[in-house]
Amino acid sequence: QVQVVESGGGSVQAGGSLRLSCIHSEYITASYCMGWFRTAPGKERVGVVLIGREGSTSYADAVTGRFTSPNDNANNTLYLQMNSLKPEDTAMYYCVAESRAVALEVVVPGTGRGLEVWGQGTLVTVSS
């Protein structure tokens, strides 16, 4: 199956760090772009980061400089390292994968509707 499974969500104090993991199946190859979206309470889903098939990366303005998304291909795992967390980072976080070519700068600010593969979500709560 082509699938992704997120984990690592939880509660953290503002200013702290948290690392999310996304285990992807062997069917997700380098031909896929991967990344993360999130849905905050009362808000629309938006992109967090998307990594293109050629290695380019687009981060949402709200997380630039605080979040990174390294990929450990040997272990089929994509991470979302979140530092300097803020209460507004509280959201359900979803790992995504897409086999089609997409414009990262266009997709990340959007809802991600139409992207091919979605995880079940993992909840991150940041307290002030």
XYZ file of C-alpha atoms in Angstrom:
128
model
C 0.000 0.000 0.000
C 0.976 3.601 -0.518
C 0.531 5.014 2.952
C 1.984 7.228 5.647
C 1.599 6.967 9.423
C 2.312 9.889 11.758
C 3.246 9.770 15.407
C 4.910 11.887 18.067
C 2.212 14.389 18.897
C 1.613 15.504 22.434
C 1.600 18.463 24.786
C 4.491 20.866 25.180
C 5.137 24.219 26.815
C 5.562 27.283 24.628
C 9.182 27.654 23.628
C 9.767 23.939 23.749
C 10.412 21.409 21.023
C 8.694 18.363 19.640
C 9.525 15.910 16.885
C 6.901 14.231 14.758
C 7.594 11.105 12.736
C 6.021 9.929 9.515
C 6.715 6.357 8.511
C 6.057 5.812 4.836
C 5.741 2.585 2.896
C 8.363 1.367 0.451
C 6.025 2.305 -2.382
C 6.694 5.947 -1.640
C 9.933 6.593 -3.488
C 12.038 9.567 -4.391
C 9.524 10.326 -7.119
C 7.099 11.531 -4.414
C 7.106 14.851 -2.724
C 6.328 14.712 0.987
C 5.535 17.105 3.754
C 3.206 18.211 6.503
C -0.080 20.047 6.823
C -1.916 21.130 9.942
C -5.390 22.116 11.056
C -5.608 24.484 14.001
C -8.820 24.758 16.038
C -11.359 26.872 14.202
C -9.132 27.369 11.173
C -8.689 25.869 7.729
C -6.008 23.324 7.054
C -2.778 24.832 5.721
C 0.591 23.584 4.645
C 3.540 23.522 7.015
C 6.296 22.297 4.721
C 6.516 20.469 1.423
C 9.631 18.870 -0.033
C 9.746 18.616 -3.790
C 10.981 15.675 -5.805
C 14.101 17.594 -6.809
C 14.957 18.431 -3.212
C 13.491 21.905 -3.069
C 11.634 22.766 0.114
C 8.937 25.286 0.876
C 8.072 26.236 4.451
C 5.094 28.221 5.574
C 6.049 31.717 6.670
C 4.708 30.996 10.136
C 7.217 28.207 10.750
C 10.272 29.303 8.780
C 13.342 29.263 11.002
C 11.619 27.168 13.662
C 10.632 23.940 11.894
C 12.681 21.554 9.777
C 11.710 18.332 8.034
C 14.636 15.938 7.579
C 14.042 12.663 5.769
C 15.705 9.420 6.852
C 15.279 7.351 3.708
C 17.095 4.344 5.169
C 14.329 3.994 7.747
C 11.473 5.226 5.560
C 10.808 8.047 7.976
C 10.126 11.731 7.475
C 10.432 13.930 10.550
C 9.036 17.283 11.501
C 11.347 18.885 14.042
C 9.462 21.715 15.720
C 11.415 24.200 17.819
C 10.424 27.381 19.627
C 6.835 26.233 19.649
C 4.068 28.778 20.054
C 0.464 28.339 21.200
C -0.662 29.071 17.648
C 1.176 25.927 16.538
C -1.489 23.894 18.309
C -3.084 21.771 15.607
C -3.665 18.356 14.181
C -0.641 17.583 12.027
C -0.847 15.411 8.924
C 1.894 13.806 6.890
C 1.291 13.930 3.143
C 2.776 12.409 0.009
C 2.193 13.231 -3.636
C 3.457 11.528 -6.790
C 2.497 14.349 -9.138
C 4.567 17.419 -9.784
C 3.236 20.331 -7.776
C 4.172 23.953 -7.304
C 5.341 24.014 -3.705
C 4.871 27.736 -3.226
C 1.267 27.405 -4.338
C 0.351 24.235 -2.458
C 1.831 25.061 0.955
C -0.370 28.133 1.598
C -3.462 26.163 0.604
C -5.561 23.478 2.235
C -3.833 20.577 0.498
C -7.080 19.305 -0.926
C -6.341 16.944 -3.783
C -2.998 15.715 -2.484
C -2.701 11.986 -2.956
C -1.698 10.377 0.341
C -2.654 11.457 3.858
C -1.894 10.140 7.293
C -4.449 9.914 10.071
C -3.081 12.917 11.943
C -1.314 13.444 15.245
C -2.306 16.152 17.708
C 0.119 18.782 18.977
C -0.915 21.028 21.848
C 1.277 23.970 22.879
C 0.444 25.674 26.158
C 1.411 29.202 27.120
